[in-house]
Every structure is written in C-alpha cells, then in structure tokens.
PDB file of C-alpha atoms in Angstrom:
ATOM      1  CA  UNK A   1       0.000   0.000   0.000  1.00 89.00           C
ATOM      2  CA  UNK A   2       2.705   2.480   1.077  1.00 89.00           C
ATOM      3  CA  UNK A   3       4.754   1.974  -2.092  1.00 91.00           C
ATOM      4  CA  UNK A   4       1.673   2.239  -4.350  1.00 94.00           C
ATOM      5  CA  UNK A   5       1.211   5.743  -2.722  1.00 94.00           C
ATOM      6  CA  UNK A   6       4.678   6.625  -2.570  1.00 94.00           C
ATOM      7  CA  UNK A   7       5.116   5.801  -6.546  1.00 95.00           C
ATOM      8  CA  UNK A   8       6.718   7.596  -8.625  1.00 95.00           C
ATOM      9  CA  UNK A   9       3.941   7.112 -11.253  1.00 96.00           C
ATOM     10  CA  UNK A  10       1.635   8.651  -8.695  1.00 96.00           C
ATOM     11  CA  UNK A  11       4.197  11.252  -8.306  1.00 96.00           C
ATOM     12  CA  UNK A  12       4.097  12.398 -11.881  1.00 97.00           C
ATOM     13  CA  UNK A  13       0.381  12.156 -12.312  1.00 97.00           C
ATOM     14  CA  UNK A  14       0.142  14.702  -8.714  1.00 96.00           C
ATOM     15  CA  UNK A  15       2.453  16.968 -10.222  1.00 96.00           C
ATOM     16  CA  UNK A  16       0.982  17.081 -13.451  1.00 97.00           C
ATOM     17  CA  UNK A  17      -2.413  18.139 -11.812  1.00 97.00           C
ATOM     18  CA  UNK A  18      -0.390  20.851  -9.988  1.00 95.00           C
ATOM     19  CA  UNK A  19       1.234  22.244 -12.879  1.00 97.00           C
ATOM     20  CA  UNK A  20      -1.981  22.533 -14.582  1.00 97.00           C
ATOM     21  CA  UNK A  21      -3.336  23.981 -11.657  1.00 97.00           C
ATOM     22  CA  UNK A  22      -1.499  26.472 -11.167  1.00 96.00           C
ATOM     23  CA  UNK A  23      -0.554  27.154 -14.702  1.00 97.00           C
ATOM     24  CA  UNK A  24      -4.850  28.211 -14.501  1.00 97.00           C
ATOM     25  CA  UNK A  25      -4.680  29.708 -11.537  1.00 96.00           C
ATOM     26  CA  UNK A  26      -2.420  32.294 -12.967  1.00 96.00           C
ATOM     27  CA  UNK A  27      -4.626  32.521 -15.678  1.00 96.00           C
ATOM     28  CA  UNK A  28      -7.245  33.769 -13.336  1.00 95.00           C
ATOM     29  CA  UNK A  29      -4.983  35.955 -11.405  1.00 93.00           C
ATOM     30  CA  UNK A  30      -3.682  37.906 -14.371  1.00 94.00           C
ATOM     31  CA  UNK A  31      -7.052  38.453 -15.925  1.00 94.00           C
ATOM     32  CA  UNK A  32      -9.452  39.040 -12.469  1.00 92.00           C
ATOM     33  CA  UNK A  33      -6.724  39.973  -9.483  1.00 86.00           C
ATOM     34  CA  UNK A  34      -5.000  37.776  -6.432  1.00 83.00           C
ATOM     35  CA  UNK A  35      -8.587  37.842  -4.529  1.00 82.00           C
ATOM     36  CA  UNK A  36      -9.945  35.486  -7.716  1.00 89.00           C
ATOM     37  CA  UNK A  37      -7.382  33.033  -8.045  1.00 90.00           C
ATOM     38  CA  UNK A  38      -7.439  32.924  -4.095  1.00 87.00           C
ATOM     39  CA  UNK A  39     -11.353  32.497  -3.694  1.00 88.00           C
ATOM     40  CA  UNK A  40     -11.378  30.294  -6.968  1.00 92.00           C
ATOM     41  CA  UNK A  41      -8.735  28.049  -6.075  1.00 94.00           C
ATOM     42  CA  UNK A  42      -5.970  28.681  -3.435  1.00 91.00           C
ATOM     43  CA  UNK A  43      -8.110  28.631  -0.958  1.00 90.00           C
ATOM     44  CA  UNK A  44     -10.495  25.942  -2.180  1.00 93.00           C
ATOM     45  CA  UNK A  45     -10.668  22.363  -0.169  1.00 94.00           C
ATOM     46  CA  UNK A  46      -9.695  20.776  -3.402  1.00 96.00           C
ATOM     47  CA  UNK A  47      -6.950  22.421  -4.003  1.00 96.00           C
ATOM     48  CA  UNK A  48      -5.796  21.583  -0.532  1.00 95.00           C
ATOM     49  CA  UNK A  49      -6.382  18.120  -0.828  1.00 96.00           C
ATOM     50  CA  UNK A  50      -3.760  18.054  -3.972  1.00 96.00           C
ATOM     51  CA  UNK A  51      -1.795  19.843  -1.440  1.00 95.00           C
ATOM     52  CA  UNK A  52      -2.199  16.906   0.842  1.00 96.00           C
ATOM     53  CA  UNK A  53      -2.130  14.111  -1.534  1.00 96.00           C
ATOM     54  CA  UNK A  54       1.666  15.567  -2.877  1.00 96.00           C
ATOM     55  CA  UNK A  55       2.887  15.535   0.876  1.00 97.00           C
ATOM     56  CA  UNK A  56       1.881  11.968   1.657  1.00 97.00           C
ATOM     57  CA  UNK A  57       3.025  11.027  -1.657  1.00 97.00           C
ATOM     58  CA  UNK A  58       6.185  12.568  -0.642  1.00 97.00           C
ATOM     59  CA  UNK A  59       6.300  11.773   2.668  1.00 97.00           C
ATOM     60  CA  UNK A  60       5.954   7.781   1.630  1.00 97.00           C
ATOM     61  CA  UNK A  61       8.618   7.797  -1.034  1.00 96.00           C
ATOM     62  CA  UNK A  62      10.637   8.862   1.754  1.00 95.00           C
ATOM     63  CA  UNK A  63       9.481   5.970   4.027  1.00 95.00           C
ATOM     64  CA  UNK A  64       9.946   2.970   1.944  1.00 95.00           C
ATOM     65  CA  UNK A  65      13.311   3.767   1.438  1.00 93.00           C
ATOM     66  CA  UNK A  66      14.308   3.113   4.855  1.00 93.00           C
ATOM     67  CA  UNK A  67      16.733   2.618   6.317  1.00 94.00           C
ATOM     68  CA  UNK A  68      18.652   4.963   4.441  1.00 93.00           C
ATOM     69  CA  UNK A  69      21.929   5.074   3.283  1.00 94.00           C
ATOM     70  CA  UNK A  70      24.718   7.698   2.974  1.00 95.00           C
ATOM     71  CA  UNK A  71      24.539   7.869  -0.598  1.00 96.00           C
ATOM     72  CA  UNK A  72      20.489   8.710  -0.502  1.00 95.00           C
ATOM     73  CA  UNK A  73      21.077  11.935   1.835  1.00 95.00           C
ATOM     74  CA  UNK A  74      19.906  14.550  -1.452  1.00 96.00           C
ATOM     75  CA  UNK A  75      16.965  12.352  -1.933  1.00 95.00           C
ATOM     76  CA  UNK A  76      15.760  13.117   1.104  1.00 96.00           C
ATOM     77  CA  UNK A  77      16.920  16.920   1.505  1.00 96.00           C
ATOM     78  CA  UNK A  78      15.244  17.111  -1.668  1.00 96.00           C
ATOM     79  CA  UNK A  79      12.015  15.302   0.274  1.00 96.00           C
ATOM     80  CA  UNK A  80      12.045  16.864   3.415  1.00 97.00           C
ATOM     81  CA  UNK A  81      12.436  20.259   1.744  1.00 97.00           C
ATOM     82  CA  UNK A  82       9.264  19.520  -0.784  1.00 96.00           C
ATOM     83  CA  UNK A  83       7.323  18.258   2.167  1.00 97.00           C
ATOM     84  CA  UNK A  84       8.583  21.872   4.166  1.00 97.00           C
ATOM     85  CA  UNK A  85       7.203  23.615   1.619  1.00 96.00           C
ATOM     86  CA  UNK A  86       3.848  22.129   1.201  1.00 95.00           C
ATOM     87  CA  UNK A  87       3.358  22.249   4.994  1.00 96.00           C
ATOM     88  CA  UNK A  88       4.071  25.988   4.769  1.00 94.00           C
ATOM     89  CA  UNK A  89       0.829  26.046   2.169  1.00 91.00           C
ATOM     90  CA  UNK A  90      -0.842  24.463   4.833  1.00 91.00           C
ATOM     91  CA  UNK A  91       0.252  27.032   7.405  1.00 91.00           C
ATOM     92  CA  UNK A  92      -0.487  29.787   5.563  1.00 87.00           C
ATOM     93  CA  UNK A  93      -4.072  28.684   4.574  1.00 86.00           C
ATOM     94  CA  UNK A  94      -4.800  28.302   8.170  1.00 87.00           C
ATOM     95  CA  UNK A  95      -2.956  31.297  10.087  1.00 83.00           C
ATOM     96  CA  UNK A  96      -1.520  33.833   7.152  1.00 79.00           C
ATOM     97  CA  UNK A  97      -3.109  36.652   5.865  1.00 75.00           C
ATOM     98  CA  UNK A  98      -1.754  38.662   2.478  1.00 78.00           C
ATOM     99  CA  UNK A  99      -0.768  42.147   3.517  1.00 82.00           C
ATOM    100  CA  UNK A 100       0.907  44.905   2.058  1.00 85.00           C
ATOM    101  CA  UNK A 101       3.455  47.206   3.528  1.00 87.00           C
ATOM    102  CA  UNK A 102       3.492  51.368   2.487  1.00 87.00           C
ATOM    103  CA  UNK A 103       7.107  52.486   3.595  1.00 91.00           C
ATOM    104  CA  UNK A 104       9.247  55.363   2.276  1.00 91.00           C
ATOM    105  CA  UNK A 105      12.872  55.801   2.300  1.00 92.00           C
ATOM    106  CA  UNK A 106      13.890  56.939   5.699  1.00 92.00           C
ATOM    107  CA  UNK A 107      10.857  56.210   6.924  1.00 94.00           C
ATOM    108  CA  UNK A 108       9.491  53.508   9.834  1.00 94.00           C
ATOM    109  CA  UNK A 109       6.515  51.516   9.097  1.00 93.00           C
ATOM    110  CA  UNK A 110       4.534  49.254  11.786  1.00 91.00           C
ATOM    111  CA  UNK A 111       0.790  48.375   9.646  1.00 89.00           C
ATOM    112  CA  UNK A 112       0.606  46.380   7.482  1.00 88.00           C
ATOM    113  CA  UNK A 113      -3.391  46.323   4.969  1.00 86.00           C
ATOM    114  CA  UNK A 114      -5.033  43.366   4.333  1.00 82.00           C
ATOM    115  CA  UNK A 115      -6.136  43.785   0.898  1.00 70.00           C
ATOM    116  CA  UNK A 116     -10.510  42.602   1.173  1.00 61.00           C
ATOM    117  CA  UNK A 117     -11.419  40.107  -1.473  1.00 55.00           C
ATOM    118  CA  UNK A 118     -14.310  42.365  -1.948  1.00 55.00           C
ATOM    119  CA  UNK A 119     -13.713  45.331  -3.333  1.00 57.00           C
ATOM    120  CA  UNK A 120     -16.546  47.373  -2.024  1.00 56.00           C
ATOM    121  CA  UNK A 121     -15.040  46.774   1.287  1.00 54.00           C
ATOM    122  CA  UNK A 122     -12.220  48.712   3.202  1.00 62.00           C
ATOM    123  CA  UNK A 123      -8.826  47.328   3.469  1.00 68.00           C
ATOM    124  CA  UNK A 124      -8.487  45.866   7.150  1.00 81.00           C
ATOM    125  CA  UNK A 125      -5.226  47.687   9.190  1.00 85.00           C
ATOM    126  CA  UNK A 126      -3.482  45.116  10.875  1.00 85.00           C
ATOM    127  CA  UNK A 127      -0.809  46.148  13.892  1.00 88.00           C
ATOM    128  CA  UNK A 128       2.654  43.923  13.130  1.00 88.00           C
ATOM    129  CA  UNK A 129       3.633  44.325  16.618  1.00 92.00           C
ATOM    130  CA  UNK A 130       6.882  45.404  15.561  1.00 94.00           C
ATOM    131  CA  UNK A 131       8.631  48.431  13.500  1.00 94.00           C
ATOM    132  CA  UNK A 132      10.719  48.219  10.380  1.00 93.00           C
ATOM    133  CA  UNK A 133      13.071  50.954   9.081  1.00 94.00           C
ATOM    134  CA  UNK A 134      13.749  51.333   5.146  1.00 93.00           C
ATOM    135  CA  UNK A 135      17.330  52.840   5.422  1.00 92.00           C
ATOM    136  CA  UNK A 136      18.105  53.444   1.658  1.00 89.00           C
ATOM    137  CA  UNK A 137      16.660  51.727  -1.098  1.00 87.00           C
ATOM    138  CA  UNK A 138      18.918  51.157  -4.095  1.00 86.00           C
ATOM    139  CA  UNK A 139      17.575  49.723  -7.507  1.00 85.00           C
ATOM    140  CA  UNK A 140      19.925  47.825  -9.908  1.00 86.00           C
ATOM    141  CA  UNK A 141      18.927  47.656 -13.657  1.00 87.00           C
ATOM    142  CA  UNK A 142      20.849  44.968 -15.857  1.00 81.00           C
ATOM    143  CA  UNK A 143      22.276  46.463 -18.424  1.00 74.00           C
TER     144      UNK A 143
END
C-alpha cells in the first residue's frame, strides 16, 4: 500500500495536476486579481487536498526507502524540503493573511493592509507588533 502511494507514477500524475493547476490559476490571477485566483482556487478544499495528496506522496517515497543510506542523503533533503514547503501552504491557509506594507525611504513603518477580497469593502489595518526601518533603497537595472 505504502509503495503504491509513494510511486513515482503517482508522483508524476500529482504533479501534473499541480502544474496545470497552477498554470490556470495564474490565468485567473492575471485576468481578475490575487482575490480570484485565491477564492477560486488557493483557498479551495480541493486544491488543498492536492496539497495533501503531494505531501503523503512525498512523505511515503521517503518511508519505503528506509533505512537509508549515505549515498540517498539529497533524496531526502530534496524530500524533506518539498514536504517543508507544502506544509508551509498548509500554514499559511490556516494562520496567514496577504498584507501589504506602504514604507518610504527613511521612513518607519509598523501596519501592514489586508487587501478585502471584496472590493466594495475597506482594506483591514493590521498592527505587526513590531517596527521596520527602510534605510536606503537602491535599484539595480541589468544592463
């Protein structure tokens, strides 16, 4: 059971999904704004569950291979990061918010604005709880 969900066949189907996924997600964001793609599909239980699926596909590639060897230590870096990465998804689903900062040059900021996915509505203020200082801010174009 664990290697049939820890293929690599399974693997490449998951990612496919994703890929198209978020190759239309994109799609959406481009043409109707962030507060689309995230009602349409970041934040949909579906998309989640791809989430999800990925990880425990992940995490059970991972598993069957043990114990591990030496000579296996980038697979799993390589494993451990993917599966850090969709767990910060998760993470952010359930406790982030998108924000955006306003600061100047030479100036202190300490709000952040939660951008409303309706745009009738006011942008929510949201204390950080700390300050941060923009110095100098230096752009470099390649030539």
């Amino acid at each position: 059971m664990m290697a049939a969900v820890g293929s690599l066949q399974l693997a490449v189907a998951l990612i496919a999904v994703y890929v198209c996924v978020l190759a239309w997600a994109t799609t959406i964001e481009s043409k109707h704004g962030a507060a689309a793609a995230h009602v349409g599909v970041y934040d949909a239980g579906w998309f989640t569950a791809i989430n999800v699926l990925l990880a425990v596909n992940v995490l059970c590639a991972a598993l069957i291979r043990l114990p591990w060897k030496r000579r296996q230590t980038g697979f799993i870096v390589t494993h451990a990061g993917i599966l850090v990465l969709l767990a910060g998804c998760l993470v952010s689903l359930w406790g982030g918010f998108e924000a955006q900062l306003p600061i100047f040059e030479g100036h202190t900021a300490g709000r952040a604005y939660k951008e409303s996915h309706h745009r009738d509505l006011p942008r929510d203020e949201v204390a950080l709880g700390f300050q941060i200082h923009l110095h100098k801010f230096r752009r470099k174009l390649d030539p």
